[in-house]
Coordinates of N, CA, C and O in Angstrom, one line a residue:
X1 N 4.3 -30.2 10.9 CA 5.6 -29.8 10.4 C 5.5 -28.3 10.1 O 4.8 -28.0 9.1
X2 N 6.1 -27.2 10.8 CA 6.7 -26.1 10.4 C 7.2 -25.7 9.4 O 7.1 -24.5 9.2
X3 N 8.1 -26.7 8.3 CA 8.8 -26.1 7.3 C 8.3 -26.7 6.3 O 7.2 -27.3 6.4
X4 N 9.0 -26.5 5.1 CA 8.7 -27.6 3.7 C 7.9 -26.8 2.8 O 7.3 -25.8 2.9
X5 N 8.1 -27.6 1.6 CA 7.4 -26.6 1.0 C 5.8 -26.3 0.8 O 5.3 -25.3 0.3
X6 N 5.2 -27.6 1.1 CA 3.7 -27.0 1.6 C 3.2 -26.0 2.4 O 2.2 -25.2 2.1
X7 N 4.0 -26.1 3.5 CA 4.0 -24.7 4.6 C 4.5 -23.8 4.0 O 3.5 -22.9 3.9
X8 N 5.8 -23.3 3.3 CA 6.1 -22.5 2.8 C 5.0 -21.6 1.7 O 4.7 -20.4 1.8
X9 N 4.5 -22.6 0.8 CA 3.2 -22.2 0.4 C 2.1 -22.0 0.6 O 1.4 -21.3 -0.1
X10 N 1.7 -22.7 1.8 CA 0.2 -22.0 2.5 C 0.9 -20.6 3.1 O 0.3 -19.6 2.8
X11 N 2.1 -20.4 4.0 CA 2.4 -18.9 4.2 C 2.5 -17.9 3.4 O 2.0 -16.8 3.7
X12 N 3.0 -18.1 2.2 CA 2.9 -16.8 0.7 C 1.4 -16.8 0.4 O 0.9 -15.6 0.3
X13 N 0.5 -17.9 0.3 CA -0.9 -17.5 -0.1 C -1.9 -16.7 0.7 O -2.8 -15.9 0.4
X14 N -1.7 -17.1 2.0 CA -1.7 -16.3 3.1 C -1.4 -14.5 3.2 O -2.2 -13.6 3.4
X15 N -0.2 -14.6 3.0 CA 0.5 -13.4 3.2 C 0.2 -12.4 2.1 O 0.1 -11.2 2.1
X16 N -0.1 -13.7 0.7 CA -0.7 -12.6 -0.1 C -2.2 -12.2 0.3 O -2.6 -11.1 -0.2
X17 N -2.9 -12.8 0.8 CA -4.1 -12.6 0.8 C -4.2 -11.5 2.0 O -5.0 -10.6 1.7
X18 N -3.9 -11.4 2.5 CA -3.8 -10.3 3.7 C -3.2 -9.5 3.1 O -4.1 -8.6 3.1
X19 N -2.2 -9.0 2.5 CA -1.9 -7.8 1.3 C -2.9 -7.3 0.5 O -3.3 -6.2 0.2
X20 N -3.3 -8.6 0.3 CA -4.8 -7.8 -0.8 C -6.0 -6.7 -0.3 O -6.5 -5.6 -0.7
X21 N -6.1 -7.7 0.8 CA -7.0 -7.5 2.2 C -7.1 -6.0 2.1 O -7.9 -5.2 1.6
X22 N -5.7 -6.0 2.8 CA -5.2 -4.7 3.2 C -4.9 -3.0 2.2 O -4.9 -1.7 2.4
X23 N -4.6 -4.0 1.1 CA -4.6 -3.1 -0.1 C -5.9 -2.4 -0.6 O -6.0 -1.3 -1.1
X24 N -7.1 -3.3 -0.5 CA -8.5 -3.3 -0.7 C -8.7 -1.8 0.0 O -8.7 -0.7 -0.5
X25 N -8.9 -2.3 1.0 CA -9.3 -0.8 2.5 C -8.4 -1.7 3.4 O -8.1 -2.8 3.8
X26 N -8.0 -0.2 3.3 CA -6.5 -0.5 4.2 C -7.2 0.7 6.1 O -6.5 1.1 7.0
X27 N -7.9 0.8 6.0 CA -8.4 1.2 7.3 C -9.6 0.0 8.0 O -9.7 -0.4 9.2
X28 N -10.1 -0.4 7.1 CA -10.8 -0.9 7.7 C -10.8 -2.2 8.9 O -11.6 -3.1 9.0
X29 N -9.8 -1.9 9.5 CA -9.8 -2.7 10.6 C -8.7 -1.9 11.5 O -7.9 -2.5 12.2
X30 N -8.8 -0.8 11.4 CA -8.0 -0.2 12.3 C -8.3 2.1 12.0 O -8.7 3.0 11.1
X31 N -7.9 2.1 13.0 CA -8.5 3.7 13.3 C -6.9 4.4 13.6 O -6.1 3.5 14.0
X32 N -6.6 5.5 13.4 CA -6.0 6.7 14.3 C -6.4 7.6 15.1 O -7.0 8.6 14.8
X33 N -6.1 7.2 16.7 CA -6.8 7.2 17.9 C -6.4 9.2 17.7 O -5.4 9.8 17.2
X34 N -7.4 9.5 18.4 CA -7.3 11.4 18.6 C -5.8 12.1 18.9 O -4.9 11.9 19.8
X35 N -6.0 12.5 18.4 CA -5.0 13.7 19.1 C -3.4 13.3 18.1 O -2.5 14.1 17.9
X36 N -3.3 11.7 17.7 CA -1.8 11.2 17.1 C -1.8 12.1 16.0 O -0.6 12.4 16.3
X37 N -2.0 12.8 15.1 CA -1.4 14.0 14.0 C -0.9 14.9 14.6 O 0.3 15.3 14.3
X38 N -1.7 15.7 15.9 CA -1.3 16.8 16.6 C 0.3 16.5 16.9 O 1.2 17.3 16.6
X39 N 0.4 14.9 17.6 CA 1.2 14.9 18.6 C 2.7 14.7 17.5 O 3.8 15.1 17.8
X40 N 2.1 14.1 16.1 CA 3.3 14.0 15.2 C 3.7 15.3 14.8 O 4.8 15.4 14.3
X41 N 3.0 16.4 14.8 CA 2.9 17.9 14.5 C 3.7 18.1 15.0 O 4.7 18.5 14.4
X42 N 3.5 17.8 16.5 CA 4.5 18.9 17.4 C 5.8 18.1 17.6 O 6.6 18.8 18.2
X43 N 6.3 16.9 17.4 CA 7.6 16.0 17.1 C 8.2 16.9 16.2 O 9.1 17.7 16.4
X44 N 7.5 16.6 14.9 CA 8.0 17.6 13.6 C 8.6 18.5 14.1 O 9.7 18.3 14.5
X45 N 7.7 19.7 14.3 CA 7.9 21.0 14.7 C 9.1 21.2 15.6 O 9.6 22.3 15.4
X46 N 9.6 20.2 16.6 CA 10.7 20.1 17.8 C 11.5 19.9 16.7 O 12.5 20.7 17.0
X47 N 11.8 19.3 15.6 CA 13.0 19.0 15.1 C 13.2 17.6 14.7 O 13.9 17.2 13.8
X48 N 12.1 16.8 15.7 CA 12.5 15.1 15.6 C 12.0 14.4 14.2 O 11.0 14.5 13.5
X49 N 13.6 13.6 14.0 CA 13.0 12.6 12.7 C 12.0 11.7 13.2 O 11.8 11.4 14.4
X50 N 11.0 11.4 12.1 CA 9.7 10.3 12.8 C 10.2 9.4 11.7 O 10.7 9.6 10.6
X51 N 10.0 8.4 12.2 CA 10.1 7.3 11.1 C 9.0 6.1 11.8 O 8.4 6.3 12.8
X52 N 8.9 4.7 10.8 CA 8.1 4.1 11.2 C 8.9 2.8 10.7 O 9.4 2.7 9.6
X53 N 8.9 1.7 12.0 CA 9.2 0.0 12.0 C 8.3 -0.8 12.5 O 7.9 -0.9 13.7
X54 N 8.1 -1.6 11.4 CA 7.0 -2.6 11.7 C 7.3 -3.8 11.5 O 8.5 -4.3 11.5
X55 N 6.4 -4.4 11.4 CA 6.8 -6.2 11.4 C 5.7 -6.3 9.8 O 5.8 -7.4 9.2
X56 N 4.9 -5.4 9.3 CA 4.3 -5.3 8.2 C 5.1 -5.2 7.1 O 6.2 -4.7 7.2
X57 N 4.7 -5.7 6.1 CA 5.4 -5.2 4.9 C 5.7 -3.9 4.4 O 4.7 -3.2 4.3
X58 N 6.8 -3.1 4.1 CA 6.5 -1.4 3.8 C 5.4 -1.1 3.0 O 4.5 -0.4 3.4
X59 N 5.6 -1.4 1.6 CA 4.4 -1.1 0.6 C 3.0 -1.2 1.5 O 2.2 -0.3 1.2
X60 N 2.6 -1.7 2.1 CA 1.4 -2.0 3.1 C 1.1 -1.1 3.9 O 0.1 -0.4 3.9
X61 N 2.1 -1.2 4.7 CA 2.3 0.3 5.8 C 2.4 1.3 5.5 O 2.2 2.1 6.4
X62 N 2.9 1.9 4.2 CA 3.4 2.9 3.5 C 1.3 3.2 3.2 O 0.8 4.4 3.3
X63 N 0.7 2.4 3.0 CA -0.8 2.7 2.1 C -1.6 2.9 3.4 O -2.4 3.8 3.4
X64 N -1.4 2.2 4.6 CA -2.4 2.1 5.6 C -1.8 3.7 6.2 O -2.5 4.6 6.8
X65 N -0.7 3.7 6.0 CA -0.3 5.6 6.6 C -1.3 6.5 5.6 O -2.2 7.4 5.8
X66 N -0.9 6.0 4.3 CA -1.4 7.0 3.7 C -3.0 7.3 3.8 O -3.6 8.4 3.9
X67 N -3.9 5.6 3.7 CA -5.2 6.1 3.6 C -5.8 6.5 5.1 O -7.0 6.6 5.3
X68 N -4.7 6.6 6.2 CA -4.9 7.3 7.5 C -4.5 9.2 7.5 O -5.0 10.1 8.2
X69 N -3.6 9.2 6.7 CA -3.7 10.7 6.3 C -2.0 11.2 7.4 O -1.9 12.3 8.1
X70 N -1.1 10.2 7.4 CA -0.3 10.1 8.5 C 1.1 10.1 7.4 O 2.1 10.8 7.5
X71 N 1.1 9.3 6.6 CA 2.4 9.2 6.0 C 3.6 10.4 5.7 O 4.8 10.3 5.8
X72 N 2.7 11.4 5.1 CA 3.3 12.3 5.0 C 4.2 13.0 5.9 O 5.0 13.9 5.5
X73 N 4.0 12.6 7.3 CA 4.5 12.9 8.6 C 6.0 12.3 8.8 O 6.8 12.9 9.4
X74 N 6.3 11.3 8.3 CA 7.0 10.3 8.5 C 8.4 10.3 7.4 O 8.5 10.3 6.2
X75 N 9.2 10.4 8.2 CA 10.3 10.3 7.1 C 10.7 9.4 6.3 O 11.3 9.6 5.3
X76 N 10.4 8.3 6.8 CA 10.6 6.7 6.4 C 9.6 5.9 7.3 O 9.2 6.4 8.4
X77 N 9.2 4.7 6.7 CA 8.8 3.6 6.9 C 9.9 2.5 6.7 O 10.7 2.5 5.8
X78 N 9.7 1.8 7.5 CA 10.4 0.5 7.5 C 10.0 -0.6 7.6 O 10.0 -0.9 8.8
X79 N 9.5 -1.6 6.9 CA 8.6 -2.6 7.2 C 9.7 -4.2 7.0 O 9.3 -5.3 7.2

């Protein structure tokens, strides 16, 4: 069964646990490959809004930009 409220609640315990995860070290399972600051530099620089949409929660994505050193780039997140 997909729905109900046991499923419902193994998915929040879940979801929180992977927030935590994530909140913990928020890099540690992922990198910013070379050259992506340059290339948001020179977006900026053209004029372009940057923004970010994810399927992540924002508060999450909002921390994994920052302890990537990228957020500040971004005009919005959208999670």
């Amino acid at each position: 069964v997909l729905a109900g409220p046991a499923t419902n609640a193994r998915v929040a315990r879940r979801r929180d646990g992977f927030a935590q995860a994530t909140l913990a070290t928020p890099m540690a399972r992922g990198a910013v490959f070379d050259g992506i600051a340059a290339l948001l530099d020179g977006l900026r620089a053209a004029g372009l809004p940057l923004r970010v949409v994810t399927n992540k929660p924002t508060a999450l994505s909002r921390e994994v930009l920052a302890a990537a050193g990228l957020l500040a780039r971004f005009d919005a997140v959208h999670g």
